Coordinates of C-alpha atoms in Angstrom, one line a residue:
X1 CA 105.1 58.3 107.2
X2 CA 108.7 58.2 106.3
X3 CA 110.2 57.9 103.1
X4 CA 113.2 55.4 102.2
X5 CA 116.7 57.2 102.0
X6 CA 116.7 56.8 97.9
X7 CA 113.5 58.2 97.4
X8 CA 114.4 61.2 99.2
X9 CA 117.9 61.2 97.5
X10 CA 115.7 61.5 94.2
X11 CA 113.4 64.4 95.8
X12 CA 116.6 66.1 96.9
X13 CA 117.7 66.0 93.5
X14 CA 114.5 67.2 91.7
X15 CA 114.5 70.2 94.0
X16 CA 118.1 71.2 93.3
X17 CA 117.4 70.7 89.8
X18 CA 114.3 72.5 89.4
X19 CA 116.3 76.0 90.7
X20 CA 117.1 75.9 86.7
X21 CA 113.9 77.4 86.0
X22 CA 113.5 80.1 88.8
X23 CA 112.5 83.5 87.8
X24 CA 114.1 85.4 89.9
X25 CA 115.8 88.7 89.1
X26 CA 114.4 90.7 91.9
X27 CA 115.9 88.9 94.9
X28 CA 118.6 86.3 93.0
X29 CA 117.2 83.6 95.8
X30 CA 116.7 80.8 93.6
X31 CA 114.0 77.9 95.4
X32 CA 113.6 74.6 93.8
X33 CA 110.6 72.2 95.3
X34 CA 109.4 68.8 95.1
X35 CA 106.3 67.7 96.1
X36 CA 105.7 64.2 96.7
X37 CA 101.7 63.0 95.9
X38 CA 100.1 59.9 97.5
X39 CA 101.3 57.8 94.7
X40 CA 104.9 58.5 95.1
X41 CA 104.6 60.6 92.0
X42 CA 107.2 63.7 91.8
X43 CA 106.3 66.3 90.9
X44 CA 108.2 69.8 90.9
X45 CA 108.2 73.8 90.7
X46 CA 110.8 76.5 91.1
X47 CA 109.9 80.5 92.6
X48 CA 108.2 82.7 89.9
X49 CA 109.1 86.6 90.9
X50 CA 107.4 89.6 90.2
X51 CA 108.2 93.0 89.9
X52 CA 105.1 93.5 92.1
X53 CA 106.2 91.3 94.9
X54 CA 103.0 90.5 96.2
X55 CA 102.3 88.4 93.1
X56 CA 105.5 85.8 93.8
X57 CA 104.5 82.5 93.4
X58 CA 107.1 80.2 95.5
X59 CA 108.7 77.0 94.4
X60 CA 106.0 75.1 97.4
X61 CA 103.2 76.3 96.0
X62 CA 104.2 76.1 92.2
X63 CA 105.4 72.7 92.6
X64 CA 101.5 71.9 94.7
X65 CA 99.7 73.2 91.8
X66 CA 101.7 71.3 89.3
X67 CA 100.5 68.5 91.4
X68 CA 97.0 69.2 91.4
X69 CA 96.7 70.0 87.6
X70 CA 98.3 66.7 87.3
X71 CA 95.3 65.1 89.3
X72 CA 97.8 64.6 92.6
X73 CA 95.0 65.0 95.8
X74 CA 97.2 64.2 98.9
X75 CA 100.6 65.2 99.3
X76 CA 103.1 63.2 101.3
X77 CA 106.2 65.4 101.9
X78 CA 107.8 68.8 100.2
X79 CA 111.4 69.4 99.9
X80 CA 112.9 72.7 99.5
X81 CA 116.0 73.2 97.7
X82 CA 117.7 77.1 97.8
X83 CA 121.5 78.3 97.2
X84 CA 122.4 79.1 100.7
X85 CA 124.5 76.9 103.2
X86 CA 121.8 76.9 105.6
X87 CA 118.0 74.6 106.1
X88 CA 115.8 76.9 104.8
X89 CA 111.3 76.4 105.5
X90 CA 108.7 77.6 103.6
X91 CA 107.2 80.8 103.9
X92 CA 103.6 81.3 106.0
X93 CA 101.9 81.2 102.8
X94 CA 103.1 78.1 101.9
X95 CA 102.3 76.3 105.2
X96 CA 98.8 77.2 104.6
X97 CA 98.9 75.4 101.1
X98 CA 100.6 72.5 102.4
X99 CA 98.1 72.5 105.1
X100 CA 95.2 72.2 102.7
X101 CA 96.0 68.4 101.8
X102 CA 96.9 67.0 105.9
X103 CA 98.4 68.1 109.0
X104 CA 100.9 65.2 108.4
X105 CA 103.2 66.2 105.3
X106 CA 106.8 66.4 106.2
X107 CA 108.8 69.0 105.1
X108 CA 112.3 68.1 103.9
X109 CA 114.9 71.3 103.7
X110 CA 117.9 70.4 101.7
X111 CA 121.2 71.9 101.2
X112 CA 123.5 71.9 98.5
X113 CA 125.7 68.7 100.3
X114 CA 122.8 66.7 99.9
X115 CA 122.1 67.1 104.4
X116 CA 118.3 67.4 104.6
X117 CA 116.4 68.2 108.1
X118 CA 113.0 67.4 108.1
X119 CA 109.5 69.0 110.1
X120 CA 106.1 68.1 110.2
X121 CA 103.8 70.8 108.8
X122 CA 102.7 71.2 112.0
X123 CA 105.8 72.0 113.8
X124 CA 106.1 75.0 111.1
X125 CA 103.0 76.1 112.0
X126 CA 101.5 75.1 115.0
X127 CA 98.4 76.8 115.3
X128 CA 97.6 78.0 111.8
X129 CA 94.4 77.6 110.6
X130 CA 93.3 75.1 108.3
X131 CA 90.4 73.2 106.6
X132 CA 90.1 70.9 109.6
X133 CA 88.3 74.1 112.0
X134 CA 85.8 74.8 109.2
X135 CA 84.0 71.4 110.0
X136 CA 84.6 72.2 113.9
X137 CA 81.1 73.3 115.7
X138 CA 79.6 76.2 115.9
X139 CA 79.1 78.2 119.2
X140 CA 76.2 80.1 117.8
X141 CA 74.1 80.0 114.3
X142 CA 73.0 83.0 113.8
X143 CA 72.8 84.5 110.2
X144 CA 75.1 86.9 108.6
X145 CA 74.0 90.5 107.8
X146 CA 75.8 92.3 105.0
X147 CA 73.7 95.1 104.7
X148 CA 71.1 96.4 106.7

């Protein structure tokens, strides 16, 4: 499932360019992302901060849920776009969003040459959990108590 050298060229460069709009003034680490659906439609989101960190929303997952509003179901590959002079991967919580539309989507880390590296979701997080193990059988069926 690879993608031709110009279209990731234009992924690069939707990433980079998405780090305009990064909220950021907590941690000044600015993340641009594109996601690219099924259709080979771009679509792209930059890291929302908050002053009560647990409510951060990064780039991956912005950029995702821009997808999905926009009707996007299956994702082909992320890239991730930050100001540092090193491959940077998305965060735990992000491989378990990616990880919600395939076990295939390649992750594309970019730096600000233009050099990309690229993972599998899988080699991120091998043994994460994921919508695949709900439909896995069940040992035993017994019911669940909540209260007695």
């Amino acid at each position: 499932m690879s993608i031709s050298a110009d279209l990731l060229k234009t992924l690069v460069d939707n990433a980079t360019d998405a780090k305009i709009n990064c909220y950021a003034p907590y941690s000044n680490f600015r993340v641009g992302a594109a996601v690219l659906a099924e259709d080979d439609q771009i679509f792209v989101g930059a890291n929302v901060e908050n002053a009560s960190y647990g409510l951060t929303m990064c780039a991956e997952r912005v950029a995702i849920f821009n997808a999905v509003s926009h009707g996007a179901k299956n994702i082909r590959a992320v890239v991730v776009n930050t100001d540092v002079d090193k491959f940077k991967w998305c965060c735990g919580a992000c491989c378990s969003v990616i990880l919600e539309f395939g076990e295939d989507v390649q992750i594309y880390s970019s730096k600000s040459d233009g050099t990309t590296e690229v993972k599998g979701i899988r080699d991120l997080v091998p043994f994460a959990f994921c919508a695949a193990d709900l439909r896995e059988p069940k040992v035993e069926k017994k019911p669940i108590m909540f209260s007695q």
